[in-house]
mmCIF file of C-alpha atoms in Angstrom:
data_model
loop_
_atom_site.group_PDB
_atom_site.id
_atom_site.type_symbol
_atom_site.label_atom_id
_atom_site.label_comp_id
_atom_site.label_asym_id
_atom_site.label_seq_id
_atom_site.Cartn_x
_atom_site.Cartn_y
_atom_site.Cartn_z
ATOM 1 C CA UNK V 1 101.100 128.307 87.821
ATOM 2 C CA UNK V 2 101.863 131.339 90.178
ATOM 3 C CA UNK V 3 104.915 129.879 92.085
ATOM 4 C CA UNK V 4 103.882 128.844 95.382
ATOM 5 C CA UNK V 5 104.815 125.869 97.212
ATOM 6 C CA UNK V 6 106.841 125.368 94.240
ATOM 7 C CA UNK V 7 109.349 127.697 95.275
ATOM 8 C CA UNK V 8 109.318 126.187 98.911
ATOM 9 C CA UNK V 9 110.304 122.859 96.784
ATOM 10 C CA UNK V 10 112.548 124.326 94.984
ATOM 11 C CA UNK V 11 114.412 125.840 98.004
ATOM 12 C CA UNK V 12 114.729 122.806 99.517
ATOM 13 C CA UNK V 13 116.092 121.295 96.636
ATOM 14 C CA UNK V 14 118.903 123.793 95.997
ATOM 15 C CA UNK V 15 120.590 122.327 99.507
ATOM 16 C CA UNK V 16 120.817 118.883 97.619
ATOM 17 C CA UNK V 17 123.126 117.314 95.508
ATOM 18 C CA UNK V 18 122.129 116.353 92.001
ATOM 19 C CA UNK V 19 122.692 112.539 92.679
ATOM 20 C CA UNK V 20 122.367 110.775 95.689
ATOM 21 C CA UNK V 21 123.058 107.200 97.827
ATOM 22 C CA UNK V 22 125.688 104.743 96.851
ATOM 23 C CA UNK V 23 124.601 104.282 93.657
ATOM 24 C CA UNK V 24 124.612 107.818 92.564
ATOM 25 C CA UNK V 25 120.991 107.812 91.637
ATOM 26 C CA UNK V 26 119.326 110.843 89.863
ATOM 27 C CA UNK V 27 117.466 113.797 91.893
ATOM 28 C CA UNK V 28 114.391 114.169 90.344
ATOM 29 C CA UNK V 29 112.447 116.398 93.165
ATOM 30 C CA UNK V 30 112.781 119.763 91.135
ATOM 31 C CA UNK V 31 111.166 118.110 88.218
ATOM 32 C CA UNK V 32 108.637 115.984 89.749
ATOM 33 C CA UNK V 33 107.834 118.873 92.065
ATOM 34 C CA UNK V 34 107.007 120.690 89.100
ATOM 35 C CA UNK V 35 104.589 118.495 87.348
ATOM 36 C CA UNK V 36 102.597 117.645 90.699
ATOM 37 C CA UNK V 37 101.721 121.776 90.826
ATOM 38 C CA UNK V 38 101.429 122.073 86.721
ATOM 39 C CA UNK V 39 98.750 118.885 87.001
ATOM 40 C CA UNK V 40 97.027 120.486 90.290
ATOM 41 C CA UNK V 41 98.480 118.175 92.132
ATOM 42 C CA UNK V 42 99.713 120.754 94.144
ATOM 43 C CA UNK V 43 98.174 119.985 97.674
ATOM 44 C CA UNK V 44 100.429 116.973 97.639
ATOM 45 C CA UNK V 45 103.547 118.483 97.324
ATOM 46 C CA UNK V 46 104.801 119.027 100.794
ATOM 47 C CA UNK V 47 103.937 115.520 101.216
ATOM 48 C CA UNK V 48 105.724 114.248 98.640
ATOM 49 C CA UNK V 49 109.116 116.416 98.999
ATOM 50 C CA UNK V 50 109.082 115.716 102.676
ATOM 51 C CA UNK V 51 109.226 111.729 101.835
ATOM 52 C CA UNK V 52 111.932 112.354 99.142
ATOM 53 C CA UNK V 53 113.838 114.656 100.092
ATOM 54 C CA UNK V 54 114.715 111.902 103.076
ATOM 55 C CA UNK V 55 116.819 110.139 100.641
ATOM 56 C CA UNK V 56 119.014 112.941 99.109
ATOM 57 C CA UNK V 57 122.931 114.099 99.824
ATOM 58 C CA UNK V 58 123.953 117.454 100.294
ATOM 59 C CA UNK V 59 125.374 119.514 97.585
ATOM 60 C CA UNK V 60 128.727 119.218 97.716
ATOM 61 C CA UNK V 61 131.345 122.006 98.712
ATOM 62 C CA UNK V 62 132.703 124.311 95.996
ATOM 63 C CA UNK V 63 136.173 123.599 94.762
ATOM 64 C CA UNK V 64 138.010 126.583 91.844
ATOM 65 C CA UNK V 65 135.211 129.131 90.371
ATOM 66 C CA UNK V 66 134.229 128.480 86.669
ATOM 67 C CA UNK V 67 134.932 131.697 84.626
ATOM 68 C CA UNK V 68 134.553 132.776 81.296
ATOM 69 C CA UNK V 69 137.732 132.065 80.609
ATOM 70 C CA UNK V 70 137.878 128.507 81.912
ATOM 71 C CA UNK V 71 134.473 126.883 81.451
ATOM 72 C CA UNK V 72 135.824 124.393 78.442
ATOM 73 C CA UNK V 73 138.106 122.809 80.728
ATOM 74 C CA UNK V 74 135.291 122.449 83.666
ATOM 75 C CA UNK V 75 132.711 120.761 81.390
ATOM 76 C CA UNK V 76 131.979 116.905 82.464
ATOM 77 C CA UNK V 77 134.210 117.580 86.100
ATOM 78 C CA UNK V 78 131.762 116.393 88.430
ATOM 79 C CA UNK V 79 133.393 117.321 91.479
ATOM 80 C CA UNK V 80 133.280 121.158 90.084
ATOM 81 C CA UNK V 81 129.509 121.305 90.518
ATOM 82 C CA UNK V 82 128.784 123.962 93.136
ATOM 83 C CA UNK V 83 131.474 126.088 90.950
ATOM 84 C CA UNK V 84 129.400 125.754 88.054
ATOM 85 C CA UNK V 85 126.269 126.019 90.190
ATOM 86 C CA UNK V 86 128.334 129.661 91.231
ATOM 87 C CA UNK V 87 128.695 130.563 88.065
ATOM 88 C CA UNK V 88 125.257 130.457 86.321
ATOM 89 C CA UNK V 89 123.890 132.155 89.370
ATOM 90 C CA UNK V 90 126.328 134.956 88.579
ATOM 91 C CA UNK V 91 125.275 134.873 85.312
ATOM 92 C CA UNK V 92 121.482 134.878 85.321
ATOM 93 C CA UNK V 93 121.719 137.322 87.586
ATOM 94 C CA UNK V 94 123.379 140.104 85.218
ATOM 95 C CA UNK V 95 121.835 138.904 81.880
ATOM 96 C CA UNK V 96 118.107 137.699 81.343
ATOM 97 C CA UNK V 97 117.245 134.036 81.414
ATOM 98 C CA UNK V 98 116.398 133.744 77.924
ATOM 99 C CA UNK V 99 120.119 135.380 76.860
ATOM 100 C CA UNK V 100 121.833 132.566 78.938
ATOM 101 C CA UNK V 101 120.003 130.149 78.077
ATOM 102 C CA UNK V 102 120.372 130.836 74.275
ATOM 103 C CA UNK V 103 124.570 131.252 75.015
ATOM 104 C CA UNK V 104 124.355 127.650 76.706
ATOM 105 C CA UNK V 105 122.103 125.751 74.877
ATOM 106 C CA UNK V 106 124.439 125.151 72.090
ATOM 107 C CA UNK V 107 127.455 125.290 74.576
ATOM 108 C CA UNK V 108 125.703 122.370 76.673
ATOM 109 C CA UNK V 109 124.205 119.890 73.598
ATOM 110 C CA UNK V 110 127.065 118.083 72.805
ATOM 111 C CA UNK V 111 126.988 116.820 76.249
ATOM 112 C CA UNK V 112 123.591 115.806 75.809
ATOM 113 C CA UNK V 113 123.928 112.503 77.624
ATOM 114 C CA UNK V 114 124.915 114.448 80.945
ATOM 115 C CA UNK V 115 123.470 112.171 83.688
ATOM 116 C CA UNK V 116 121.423 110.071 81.310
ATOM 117 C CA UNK V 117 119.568 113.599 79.866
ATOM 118 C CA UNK V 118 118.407 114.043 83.487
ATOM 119 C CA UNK V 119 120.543 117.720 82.781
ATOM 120 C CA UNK V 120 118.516 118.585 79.336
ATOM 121 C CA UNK V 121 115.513 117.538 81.216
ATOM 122 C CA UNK V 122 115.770 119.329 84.517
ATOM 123 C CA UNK V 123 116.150 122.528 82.410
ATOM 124 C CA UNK V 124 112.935 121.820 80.226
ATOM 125 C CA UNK V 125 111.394 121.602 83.634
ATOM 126 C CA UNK V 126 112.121 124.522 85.237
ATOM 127 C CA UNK V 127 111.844 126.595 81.673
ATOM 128 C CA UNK V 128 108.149 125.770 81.407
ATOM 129 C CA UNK V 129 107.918 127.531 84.396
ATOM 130 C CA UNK V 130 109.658 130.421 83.510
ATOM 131 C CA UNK V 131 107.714 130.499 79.908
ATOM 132 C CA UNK V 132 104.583 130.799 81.908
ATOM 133 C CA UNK V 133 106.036 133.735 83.593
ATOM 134 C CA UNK V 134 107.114 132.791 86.893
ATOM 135 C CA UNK V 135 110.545 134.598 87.086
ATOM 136 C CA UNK V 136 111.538 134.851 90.519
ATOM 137 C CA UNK V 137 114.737 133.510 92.978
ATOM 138 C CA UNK V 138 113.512 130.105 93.124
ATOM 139 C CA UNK V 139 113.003 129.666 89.241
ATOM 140 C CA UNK V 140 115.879 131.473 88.870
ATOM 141 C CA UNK V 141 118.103 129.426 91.270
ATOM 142 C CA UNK V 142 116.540 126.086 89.883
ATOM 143 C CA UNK V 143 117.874 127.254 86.324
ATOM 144 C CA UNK V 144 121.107 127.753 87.498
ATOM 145 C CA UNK V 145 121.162 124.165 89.595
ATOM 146 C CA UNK V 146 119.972 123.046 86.177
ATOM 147 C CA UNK V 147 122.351 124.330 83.853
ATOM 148 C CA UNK V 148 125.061 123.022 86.488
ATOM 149 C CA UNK V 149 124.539 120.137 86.525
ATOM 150 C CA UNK V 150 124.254 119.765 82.725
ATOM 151 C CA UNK V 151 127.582 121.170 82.259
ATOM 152 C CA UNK V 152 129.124 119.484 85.275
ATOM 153 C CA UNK V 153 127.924 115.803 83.770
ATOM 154 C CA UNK V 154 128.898 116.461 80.233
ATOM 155 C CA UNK V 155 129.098 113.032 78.327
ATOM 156 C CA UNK V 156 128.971 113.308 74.488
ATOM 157 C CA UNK V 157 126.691 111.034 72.737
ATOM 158 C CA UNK V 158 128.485 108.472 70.733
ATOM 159 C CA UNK V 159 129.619 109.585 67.438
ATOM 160 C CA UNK V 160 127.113 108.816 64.413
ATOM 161 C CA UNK V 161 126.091 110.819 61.508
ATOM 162 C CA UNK V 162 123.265 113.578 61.300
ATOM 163 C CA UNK V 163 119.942 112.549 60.193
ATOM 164 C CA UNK V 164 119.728 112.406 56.351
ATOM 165 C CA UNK V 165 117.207 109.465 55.180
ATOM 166 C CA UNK V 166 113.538 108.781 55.054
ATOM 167 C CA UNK V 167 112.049 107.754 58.364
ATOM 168 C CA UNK V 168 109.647 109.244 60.551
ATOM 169 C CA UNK V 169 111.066 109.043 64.427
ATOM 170 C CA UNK V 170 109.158 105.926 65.264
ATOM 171 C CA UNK V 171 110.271 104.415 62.010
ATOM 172 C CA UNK V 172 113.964 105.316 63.164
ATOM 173 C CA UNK V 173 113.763 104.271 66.690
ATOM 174 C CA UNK V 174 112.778 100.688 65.158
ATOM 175 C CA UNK V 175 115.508 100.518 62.742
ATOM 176 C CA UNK V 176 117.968 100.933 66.007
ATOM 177 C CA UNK V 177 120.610 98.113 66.260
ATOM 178 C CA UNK V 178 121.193 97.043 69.490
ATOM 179 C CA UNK V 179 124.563 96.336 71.318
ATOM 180 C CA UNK V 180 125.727 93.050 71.947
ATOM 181 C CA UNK V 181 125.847 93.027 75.377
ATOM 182 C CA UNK V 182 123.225 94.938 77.067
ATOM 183 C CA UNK V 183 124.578 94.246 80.813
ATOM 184 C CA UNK V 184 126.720 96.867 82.585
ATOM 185 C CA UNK V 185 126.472 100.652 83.529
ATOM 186 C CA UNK V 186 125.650 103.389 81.197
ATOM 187 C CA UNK V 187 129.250 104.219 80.189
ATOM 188 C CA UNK V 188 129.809 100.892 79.187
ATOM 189 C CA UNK V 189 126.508 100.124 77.306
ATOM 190 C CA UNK V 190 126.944 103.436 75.468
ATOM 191 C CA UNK V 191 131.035 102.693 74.969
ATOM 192 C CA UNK V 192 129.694 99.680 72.776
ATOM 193 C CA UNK V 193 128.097 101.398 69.906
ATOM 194 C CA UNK V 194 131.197 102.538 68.256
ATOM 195 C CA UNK V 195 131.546 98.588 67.442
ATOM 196 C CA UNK V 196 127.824 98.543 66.139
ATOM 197 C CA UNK V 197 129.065 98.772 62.315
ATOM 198 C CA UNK V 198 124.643 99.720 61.909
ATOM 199 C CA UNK V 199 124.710 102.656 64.657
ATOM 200 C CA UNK V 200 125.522 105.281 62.535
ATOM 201 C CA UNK V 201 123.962 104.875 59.711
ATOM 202 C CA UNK V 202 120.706 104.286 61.413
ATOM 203 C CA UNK V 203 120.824 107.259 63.252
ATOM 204 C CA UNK V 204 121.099 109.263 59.777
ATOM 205 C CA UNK V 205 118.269 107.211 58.833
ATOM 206 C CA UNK V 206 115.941 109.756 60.528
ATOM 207 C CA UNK V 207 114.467 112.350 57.830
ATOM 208 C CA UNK V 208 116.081 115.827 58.690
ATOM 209 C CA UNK V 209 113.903 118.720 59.438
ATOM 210 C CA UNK V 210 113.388 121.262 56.780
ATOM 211 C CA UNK V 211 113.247 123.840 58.516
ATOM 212 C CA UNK V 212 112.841 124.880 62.466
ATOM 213 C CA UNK V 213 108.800 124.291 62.361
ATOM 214 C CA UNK V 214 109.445 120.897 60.451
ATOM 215 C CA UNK V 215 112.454 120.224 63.955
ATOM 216 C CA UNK V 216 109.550 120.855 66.104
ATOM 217 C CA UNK V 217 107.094 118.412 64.182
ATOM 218 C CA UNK V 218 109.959 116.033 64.109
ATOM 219 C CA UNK V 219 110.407 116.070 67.814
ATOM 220 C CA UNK V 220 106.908 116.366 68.733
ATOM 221 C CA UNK V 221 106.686 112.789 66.613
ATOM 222 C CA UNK V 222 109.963 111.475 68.161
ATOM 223 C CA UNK V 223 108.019 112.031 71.761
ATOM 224 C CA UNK V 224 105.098 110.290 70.520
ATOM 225 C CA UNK V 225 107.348 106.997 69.127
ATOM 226 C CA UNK V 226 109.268 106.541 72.198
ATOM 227 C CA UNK V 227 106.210 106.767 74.735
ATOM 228 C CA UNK V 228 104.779 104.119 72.577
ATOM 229 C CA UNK V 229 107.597 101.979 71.965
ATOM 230 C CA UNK V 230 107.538 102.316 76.016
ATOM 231 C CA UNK V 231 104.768 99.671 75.827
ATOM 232 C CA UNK V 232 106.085 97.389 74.000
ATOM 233 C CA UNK V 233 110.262 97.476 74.984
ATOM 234 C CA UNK V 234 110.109 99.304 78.692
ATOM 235 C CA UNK V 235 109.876 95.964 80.683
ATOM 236 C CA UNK V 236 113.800 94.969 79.715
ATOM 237 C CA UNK V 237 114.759 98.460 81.786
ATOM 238 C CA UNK V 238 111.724 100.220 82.794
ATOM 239 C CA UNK V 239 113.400 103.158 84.576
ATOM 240 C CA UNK V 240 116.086 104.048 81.870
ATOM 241 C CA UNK V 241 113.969 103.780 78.956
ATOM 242 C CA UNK V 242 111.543 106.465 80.321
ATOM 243 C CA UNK V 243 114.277 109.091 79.535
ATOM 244 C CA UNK V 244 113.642 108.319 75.314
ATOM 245 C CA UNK V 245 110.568 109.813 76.075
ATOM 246 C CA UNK V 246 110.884 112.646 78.609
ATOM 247 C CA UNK V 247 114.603 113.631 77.168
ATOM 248 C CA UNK V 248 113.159 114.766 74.216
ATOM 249 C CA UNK V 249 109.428 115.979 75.839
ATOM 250 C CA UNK V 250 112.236 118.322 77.833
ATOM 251 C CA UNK V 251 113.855 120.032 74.527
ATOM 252 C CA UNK V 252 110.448 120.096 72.612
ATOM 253 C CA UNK V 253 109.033 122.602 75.552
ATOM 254 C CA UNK V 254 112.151 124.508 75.878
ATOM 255 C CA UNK V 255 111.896 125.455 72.125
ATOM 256 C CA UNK V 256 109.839 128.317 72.289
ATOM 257 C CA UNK V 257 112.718 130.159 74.387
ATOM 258 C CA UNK V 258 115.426 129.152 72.025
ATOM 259 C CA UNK V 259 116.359 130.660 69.227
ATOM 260 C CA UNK V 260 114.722 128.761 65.943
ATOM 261 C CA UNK V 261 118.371 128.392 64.326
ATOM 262 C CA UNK V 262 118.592 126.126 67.564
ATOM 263 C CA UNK V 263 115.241 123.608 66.723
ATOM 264 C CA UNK V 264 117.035 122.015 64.280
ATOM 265 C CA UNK V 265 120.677 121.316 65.753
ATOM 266 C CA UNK V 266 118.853 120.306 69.555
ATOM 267 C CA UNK V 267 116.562 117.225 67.291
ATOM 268 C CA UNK V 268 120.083 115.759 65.692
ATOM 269 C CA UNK V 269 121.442 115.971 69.537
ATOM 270 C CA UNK V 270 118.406 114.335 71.353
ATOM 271 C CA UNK V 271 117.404 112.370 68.929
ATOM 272 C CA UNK V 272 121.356 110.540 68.873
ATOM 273 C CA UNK V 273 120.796 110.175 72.792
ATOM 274 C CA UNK V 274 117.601 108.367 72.984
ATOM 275 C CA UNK V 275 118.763 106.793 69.681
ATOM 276 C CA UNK V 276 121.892 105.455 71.894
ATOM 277 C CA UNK V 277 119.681 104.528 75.545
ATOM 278 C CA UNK V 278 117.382 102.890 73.060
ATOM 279 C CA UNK V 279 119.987 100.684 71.614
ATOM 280 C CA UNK V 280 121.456 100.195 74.573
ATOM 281 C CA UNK V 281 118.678 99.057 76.612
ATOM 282 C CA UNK V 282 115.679 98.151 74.601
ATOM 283 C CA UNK V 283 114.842 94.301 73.898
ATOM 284 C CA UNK V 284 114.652 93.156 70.150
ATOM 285 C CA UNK V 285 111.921 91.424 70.863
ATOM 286 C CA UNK V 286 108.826 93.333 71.858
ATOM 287 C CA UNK V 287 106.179 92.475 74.452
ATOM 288 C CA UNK V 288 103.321 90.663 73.219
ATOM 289 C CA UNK V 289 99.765 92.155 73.307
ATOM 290 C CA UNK V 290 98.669 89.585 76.264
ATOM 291 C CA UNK V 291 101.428 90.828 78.305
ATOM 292 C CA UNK V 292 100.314 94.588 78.148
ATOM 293 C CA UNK V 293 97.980 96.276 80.158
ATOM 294 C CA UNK V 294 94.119 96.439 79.332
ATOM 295 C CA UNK V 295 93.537 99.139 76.737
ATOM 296 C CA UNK V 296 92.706 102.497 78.639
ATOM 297 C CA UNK V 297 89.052 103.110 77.989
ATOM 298 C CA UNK V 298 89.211 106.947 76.832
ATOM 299 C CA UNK V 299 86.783 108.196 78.996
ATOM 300 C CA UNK V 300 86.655 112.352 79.819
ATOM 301 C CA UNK V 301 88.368 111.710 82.742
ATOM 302 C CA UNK V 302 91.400 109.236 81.495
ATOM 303 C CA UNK V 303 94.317 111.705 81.801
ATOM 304 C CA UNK V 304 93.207 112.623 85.299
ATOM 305 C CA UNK V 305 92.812 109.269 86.011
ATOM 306 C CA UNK V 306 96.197 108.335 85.023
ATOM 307 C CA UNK V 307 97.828 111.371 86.114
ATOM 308 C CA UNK V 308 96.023 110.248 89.828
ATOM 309 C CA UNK V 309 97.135 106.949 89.289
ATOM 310 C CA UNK V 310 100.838 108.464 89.085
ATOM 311 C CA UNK V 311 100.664 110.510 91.881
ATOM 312 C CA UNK V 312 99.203 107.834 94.367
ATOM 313 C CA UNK V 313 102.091 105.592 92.594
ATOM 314 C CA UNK V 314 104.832 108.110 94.259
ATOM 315 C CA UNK V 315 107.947 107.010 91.434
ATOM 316 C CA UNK V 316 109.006 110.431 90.521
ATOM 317 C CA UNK V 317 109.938 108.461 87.049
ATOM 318 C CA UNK V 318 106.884 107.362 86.631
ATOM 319 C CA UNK V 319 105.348 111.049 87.532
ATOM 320 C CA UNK V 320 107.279 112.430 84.798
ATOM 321 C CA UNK V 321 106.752 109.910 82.203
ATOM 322 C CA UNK V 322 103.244 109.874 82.962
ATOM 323 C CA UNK V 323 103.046 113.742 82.093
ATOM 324 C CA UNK V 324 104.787 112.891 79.110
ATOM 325 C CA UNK V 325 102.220 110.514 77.794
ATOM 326 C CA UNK V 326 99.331 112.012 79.108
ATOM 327 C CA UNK V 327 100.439 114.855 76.801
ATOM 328 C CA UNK V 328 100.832 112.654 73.964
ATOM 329 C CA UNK V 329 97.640 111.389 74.156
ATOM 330 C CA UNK V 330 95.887 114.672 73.989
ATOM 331 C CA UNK V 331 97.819 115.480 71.334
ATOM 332 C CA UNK V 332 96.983 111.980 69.320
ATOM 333 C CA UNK V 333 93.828 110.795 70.951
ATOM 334 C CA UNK V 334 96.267 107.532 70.889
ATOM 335 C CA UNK V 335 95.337 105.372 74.142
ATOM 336 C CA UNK V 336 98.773 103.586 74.186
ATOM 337 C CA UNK V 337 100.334 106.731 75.250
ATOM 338 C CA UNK V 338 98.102 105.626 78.039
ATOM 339 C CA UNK V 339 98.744 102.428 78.390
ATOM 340 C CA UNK V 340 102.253 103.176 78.863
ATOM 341 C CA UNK V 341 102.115 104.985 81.305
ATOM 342 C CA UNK V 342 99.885 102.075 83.418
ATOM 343 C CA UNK V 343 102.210 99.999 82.311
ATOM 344 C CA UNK V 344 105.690 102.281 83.791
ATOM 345 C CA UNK V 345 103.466 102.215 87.074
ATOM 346 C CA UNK V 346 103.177 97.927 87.057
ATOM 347 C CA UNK V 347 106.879 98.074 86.084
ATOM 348 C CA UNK V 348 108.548 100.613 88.470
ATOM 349 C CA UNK V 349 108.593 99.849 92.497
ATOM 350 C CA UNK V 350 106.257 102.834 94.078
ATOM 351 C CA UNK V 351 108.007 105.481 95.754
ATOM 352 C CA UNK V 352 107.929 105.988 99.621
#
């Protein structure tokens, strides 16, 4: 990856707001952009950014500067986006990305949820860029829109205890409780677990890391559970329950730039986010095996021919979880991870 028409992407992105239309949806072109060039999809960028882009607001106007001295107060106020968009441009440009992003990180993870993880995620995105070496303006720039809107859409995850017990992640994810209403908005879903006299203990039900390498394995395995528990629970809210997989995909590729006293404490944060959407949104009842997709026949060609089947598709959710489980099933060799993501595309309306 060498920049490109990735930087022409992002550059066009940076004059957009990080939600758009009446219903305040997500922008997902800076992270969709990305995959399409890291798959060599590349040729069908302009394309794709041109239909997009169609649908987006501007950013909005800036309002009173974030400072060093004032930042606490700014986290989760929306409306001070371009400030904080202001700031992190400042900052990144006197420090190196890596410092930043390691003064942040632990700055930003409480507010994990920010924007349903779309913040956590739109920085993994742009930081396997700048991992491969493509430090420039654009990357730059997109780190800074990143980290802005992070901190601008702060939301804490819902308070529950640190993993402690026995499980493995996909273990955990199927000891979640669910709420017992699972109709409203985000805020209100989430605003139910404190209720859920299960929620916290089943969050610390998820075996702690020993160490930093044993947070990575952990989170590599919690990206591997949710993709396939995608399968089997994504119909009940196909969109939203992409993010248990891709939240944590973000933080397990933005590890290698992080400090390794920071695996550990980003796993407990993730994992209590996608341990909350999960709850929140998932059915109890899973899908049977005649509703799910014929089995993926794992051919030399299947990730290219799901990854194609993505990019025809046009979702930018489904683009992203379909890198997510295309990834998982070279790791595994599991064809579910594969089914999945057939399955997001029957699920979620194509773009365009």
């Amino acid at each position: 990856m060498d920049g490109g028409n990735l930087n022409e992407a992002y550059e066009r992105f940076h004059r957009t707001g990080p939600e758009w239309g009446e219903n305040q949806l997500t922008n997902h072109g800076p992270m969709a952009a990305e995959v399409l060039v890291r798959r060599g999809h590349g040729a069908q960028l302009t394309g794709w950014v041109d239909a997009y882009a169609r649908r987006l607001d501007d950013l909005p106007a800036a309002t009173n500067p974030v400072t060093d001295l004032n930042w606490r107060t700014a986290l989760g106020q929306r409306r001070r986006l371009a400030d904080w968009t202001t700031y992190f441009t400042h900052q990144l440009d006197e420090a190196p990305w890596r410092d930043v992003l390691a003064t942040w990180w632990p700055r930003l993870l409480p507010g994990i949820v920010a924007g349903t993880t779309h913040g956590v995620i739109r920085v993994g995105h742009v930081v396997r860029v700048l991992l491969v070496g493509v430090e420039n303006p654009q990357t730059l720039t997109e780190l800074a829109h990143g980290l802005a809107f992070w901190a601008a859409w702060s939301q804490p995850v819902p308070p529950a205890a640190a993993p402690a017990g026995v499980l493995d992640p996909l273990g955990a994810l199927d000891a979640l409780p669910r709420i017992p209403d699972q109709q409203g908005n985000v805020a209100a879903r989430l605003g139910q677990l404190a209720d859920v006299g299960a929620w916290s203990a089943s969050v610390a039900a998820l075996r702690p890391p020993a160490d930093a390498e044993d947070a990575r394995t952990r989170l590599t395995d919690l990206v591997t559970g949710a993709t396939l528990r995608y399968l089997t629970h994504g119909h009940a809210s196909p969109v939203l329950l992409v993010h248990t997989a891709t939240a944590p995909n973000a933080v397990l590729h933005t590890l290698p730039a992080l400090p390794e006293t920071l695996w550990a404490p980003s796993l407990t944060a993730v994992w209590t986010a996608i341990a909350a959407v999960f709850a929140a949104y998932a059915p109890t009842v899973p899908l049977p095996a005649s509703a799910l997709p014929a089995p993926t026949n794992p051919t030399g060609s299947a990730v290219a021919d799901v990854l194609d089947r993505a990019v025809d598709h046009g979702d930018e959710h489904v683009i992203k979880f379909t890198d997510t489980a295309a990834e998982v099933y070279t790791r595994t060799g599991d064809t579910r991870a594969l089914d999945a993501a057939v399955h997001a595309s029957g699920l979620i309306a194509a773009g365009r």
